[in-house]
PDB file of C-alpha atoms in Angstrom:
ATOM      1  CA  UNK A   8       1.767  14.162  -7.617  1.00 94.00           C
ATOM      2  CA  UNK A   9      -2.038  14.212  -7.681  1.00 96.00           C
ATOM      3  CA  UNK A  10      -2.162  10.760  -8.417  1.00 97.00           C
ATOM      4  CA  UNK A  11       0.367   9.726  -5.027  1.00 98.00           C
ATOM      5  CA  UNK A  12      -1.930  12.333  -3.100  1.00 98.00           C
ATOM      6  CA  UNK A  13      -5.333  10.378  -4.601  1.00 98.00           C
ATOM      7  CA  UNK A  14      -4.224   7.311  -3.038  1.00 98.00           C
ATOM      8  CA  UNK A  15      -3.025   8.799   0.285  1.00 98.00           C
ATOM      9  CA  UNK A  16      -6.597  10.450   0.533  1.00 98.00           C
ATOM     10  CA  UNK A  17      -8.352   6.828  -0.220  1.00 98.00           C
ATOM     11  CA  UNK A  18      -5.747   5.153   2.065  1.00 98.00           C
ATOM     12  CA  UNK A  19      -7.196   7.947   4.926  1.00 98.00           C
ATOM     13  CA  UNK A  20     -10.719   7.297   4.344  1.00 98.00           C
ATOM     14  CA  UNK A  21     -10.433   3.620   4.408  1.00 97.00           C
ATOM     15  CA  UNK A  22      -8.127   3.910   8.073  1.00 97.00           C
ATOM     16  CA  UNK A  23     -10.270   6.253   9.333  1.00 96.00           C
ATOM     17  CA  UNK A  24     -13.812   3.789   9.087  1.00 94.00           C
ATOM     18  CA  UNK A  25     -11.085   1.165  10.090  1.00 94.00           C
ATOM     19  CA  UNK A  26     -10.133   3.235  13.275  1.00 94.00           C
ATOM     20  CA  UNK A  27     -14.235   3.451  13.961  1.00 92.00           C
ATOM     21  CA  UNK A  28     -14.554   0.737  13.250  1.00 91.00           C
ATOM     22  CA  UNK A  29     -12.912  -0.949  15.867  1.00 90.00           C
ATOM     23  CA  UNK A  30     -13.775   1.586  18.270  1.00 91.00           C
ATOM     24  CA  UNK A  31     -17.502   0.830  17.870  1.00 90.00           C
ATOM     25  CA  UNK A  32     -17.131  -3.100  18.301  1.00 89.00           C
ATOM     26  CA  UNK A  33     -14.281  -2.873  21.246  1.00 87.00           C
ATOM     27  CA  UNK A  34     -15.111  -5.033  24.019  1.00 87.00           C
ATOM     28  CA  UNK A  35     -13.728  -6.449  27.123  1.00 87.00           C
ATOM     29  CA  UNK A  36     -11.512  -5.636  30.416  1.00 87.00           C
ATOM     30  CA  UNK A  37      -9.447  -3.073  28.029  1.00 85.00           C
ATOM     31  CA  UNK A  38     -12.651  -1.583  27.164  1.00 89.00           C
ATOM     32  CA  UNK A  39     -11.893   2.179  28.892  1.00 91.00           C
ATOM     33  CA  UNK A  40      -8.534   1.732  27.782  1.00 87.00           C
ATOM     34  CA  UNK A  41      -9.134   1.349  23.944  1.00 89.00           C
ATOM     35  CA  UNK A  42     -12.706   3.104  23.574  1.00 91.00           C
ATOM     36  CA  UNK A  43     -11.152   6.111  24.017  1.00 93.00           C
ATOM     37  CA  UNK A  44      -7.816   6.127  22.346  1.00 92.00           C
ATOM     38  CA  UNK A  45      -9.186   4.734  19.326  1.00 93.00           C
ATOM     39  CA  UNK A  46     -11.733   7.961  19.397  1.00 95.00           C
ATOM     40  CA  UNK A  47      -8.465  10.227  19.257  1.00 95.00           C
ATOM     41  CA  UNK A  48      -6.993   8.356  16.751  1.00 96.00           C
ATOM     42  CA  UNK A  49      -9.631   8.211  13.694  1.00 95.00           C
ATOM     43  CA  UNK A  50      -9.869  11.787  15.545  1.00 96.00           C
ATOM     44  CA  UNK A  51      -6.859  12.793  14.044  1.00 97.00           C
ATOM     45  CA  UNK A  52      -7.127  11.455  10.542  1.00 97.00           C
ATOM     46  CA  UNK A  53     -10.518  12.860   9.863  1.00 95.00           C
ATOM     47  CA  UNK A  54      -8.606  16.239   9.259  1.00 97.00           C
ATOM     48  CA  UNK A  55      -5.929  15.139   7.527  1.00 98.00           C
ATOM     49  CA  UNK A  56      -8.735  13.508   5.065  1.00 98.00           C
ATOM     50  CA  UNK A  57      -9.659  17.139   4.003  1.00 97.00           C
ATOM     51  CA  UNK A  58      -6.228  18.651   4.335  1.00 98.00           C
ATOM     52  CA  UNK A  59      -4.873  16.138   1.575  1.00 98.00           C
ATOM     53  CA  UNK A  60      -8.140  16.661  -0.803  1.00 98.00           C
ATOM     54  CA  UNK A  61      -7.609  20.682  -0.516  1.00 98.00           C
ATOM     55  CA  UNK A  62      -3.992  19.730  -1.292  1.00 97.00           C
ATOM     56  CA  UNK A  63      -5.045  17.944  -4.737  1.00 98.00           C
ATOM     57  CA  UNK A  64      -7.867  21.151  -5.719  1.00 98.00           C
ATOM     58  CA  UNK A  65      -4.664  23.297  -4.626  1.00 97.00           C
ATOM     59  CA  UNK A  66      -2.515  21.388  -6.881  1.00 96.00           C
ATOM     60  CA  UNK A  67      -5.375  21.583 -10.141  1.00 97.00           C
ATOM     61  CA  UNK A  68      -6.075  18.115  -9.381  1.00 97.00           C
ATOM     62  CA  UNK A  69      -9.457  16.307  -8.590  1.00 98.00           C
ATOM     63  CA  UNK A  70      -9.206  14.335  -5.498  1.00 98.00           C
ATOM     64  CA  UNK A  71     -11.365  11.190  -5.604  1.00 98.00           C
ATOM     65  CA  UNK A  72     -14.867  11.232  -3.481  1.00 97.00           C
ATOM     66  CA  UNK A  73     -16.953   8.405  -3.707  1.00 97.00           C
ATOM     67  CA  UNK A  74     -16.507   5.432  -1.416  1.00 95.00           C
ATOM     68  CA  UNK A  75     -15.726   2.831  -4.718  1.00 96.00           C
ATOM     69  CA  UNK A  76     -12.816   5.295  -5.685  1.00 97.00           C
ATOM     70  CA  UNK A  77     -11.933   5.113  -2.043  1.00 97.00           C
ATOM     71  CA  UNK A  78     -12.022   1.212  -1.812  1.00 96.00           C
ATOM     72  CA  UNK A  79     -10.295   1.014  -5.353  1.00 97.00           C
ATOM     73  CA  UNK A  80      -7.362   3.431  -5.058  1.00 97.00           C
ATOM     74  CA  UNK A  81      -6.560   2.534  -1.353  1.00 97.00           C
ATOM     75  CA  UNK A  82      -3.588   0.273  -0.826  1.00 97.00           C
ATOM     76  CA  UNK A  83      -4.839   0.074   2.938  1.00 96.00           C
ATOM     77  CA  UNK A  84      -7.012  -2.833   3.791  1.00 90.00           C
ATOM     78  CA  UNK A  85     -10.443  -2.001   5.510  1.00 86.00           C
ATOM     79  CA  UNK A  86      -9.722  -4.893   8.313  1.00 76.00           C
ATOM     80  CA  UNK A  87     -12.529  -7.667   8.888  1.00 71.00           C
ATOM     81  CA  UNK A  88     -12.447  -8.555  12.142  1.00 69.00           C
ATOM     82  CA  UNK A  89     -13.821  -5.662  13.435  1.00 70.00           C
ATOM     83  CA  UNK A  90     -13.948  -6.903  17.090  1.00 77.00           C
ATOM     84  CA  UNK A  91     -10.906  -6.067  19.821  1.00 76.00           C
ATOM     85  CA  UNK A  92     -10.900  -6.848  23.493  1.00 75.00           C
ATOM     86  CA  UNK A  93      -6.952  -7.069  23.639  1.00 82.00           C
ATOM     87  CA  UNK A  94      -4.776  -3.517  23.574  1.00 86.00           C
ATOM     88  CA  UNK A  95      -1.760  -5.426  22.457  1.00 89.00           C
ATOM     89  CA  UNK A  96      -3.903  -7.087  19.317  1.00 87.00           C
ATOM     90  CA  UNK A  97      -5.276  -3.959  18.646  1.00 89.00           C
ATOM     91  CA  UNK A  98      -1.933  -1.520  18.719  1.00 92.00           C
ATOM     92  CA  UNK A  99      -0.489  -5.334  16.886  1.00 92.00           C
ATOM     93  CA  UNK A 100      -3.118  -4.525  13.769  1.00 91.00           C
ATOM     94  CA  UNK A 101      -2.841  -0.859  13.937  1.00 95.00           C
ATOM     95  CA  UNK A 102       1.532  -0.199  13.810  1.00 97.00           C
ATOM     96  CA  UNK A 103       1.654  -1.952  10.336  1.00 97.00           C
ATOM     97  CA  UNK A 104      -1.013   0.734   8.870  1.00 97.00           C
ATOM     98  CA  UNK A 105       0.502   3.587  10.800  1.00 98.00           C
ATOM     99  CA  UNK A 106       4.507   2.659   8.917  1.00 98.00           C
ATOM    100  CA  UNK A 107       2.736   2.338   5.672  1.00 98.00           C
ATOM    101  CA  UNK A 108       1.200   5.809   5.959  1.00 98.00           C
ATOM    102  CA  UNK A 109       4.686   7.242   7.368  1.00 98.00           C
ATOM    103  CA  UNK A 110       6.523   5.857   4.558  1.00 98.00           C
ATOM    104  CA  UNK A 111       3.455   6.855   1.675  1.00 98.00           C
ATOM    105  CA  UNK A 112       4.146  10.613   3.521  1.00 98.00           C
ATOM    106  CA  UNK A 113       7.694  10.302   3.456  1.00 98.00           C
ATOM    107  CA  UNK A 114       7.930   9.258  -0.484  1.00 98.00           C
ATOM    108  CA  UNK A 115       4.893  12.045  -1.338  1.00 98.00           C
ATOM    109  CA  UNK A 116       7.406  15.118   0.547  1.00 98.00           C
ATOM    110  CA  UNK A 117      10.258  13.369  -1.792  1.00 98.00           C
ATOM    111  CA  UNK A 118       8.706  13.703  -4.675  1.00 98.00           C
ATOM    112  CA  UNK A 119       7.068  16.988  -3.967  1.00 98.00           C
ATOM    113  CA  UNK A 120      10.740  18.332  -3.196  1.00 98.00           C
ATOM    114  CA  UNK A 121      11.821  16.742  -6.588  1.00 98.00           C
ATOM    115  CA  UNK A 122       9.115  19.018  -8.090  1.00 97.00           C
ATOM    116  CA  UNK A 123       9.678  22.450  -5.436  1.00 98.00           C
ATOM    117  CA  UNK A 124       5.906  21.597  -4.604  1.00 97.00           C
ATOM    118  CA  UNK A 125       6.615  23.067  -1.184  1.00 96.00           C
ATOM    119  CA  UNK A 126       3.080  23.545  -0.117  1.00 96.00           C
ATOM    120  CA  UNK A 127       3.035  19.430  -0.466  1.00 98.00           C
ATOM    121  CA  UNK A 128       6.266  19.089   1.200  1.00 98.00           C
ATOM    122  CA  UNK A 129       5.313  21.268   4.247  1.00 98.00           C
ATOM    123  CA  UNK A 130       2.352  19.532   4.841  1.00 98.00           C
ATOM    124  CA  UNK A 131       4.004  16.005   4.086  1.00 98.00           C
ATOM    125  CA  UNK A 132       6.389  17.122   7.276  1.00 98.00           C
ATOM    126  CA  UNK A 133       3.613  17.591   9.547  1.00 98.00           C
ATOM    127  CA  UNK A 134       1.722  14.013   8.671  1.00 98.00           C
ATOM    128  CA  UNK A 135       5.817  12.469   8.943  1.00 98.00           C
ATOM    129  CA  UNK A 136       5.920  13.955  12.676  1.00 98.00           C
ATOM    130  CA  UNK A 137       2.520  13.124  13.363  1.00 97.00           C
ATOM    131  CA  UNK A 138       2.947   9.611  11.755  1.00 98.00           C
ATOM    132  CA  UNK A 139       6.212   9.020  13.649  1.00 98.00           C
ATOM    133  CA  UNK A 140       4.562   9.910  17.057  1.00 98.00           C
ATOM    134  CA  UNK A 141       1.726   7.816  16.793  1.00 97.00           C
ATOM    135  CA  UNK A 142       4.482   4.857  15.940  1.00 98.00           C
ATOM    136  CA  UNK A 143       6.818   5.607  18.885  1.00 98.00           C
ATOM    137  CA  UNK A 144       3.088   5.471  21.096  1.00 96.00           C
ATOM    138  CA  UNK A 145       2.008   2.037  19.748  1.00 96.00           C
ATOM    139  CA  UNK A 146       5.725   0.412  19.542  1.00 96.00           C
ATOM    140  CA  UNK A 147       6.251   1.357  23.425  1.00 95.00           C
ATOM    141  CA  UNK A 148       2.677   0.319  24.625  1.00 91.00           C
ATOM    142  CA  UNK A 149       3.917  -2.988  22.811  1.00 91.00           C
ATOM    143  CA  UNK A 150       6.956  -3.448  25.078  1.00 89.00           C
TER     144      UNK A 150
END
């Protein structure tokens, strides 16, 4: 489990300096548009970062902390083209990382269940409805 939870907490850290990433370098006529949402997204991982690392010193793990464990253990890519002036190429780049995380939650509750780790599994349930929200947001501002 601590392993699974390990690379969800790199994949977090490496989406959330994606997220600012992006916000820093945005540019263009979606400028006030994307500035801003971008701030409430990375907003919103930056918690779960520490939420999943108390999970793993909950669990009698040791959740990974230095930015080469991040990089290594992450299965999300950091991005390189940091610059966006386009909503639809942004929320374009940003949907494929927000289903990976939804289905890295979704397998994480499974095999917390398998193992009645239901302090994993609740808190799997909350990143799945967060996850899911943020998907429906992006897929309809795609439309």
């Amino acid at each position: 489990m601590n392993n699974k939870l390990n690379v969800l907490l790199s994949d977090l850290v490496v989406f959330y300096h994606k997220l600012q990433n992006k916000h820093w370098y945005v540019s263009g006529q979606s400028f006030f548009q994307i500035h801003p949402e971008l701030e409430n997204l990375y907003d919103a991982v930056l918690p779960q970062v520490d939420t999943v690392g108390e999970l793993i010193l909950m669990n009698g793990g040791k959740p990974v902390s230095t930015l080469k464990e991040f990089l290594a253990n992450a299965k999300l890519e950091e991005g390189t083209d940091a610059y966006v002036t386009s909503v639809k190429t942004l929320y374009s780049e940003l949907l494929p990382d927000y289903q990976y995380l939804l289905k890295s939650v979704t397998e994480i509750k499974e095999a917390a269940d398998a193992e009645n780790n239901y302090l994993v599994s609740a808190k799997m349930d909350e990143f799945i409805a967060s996850y899911a929200k943020t998907i429906w947001m992006l897929s309809q501002a795609l439309l």
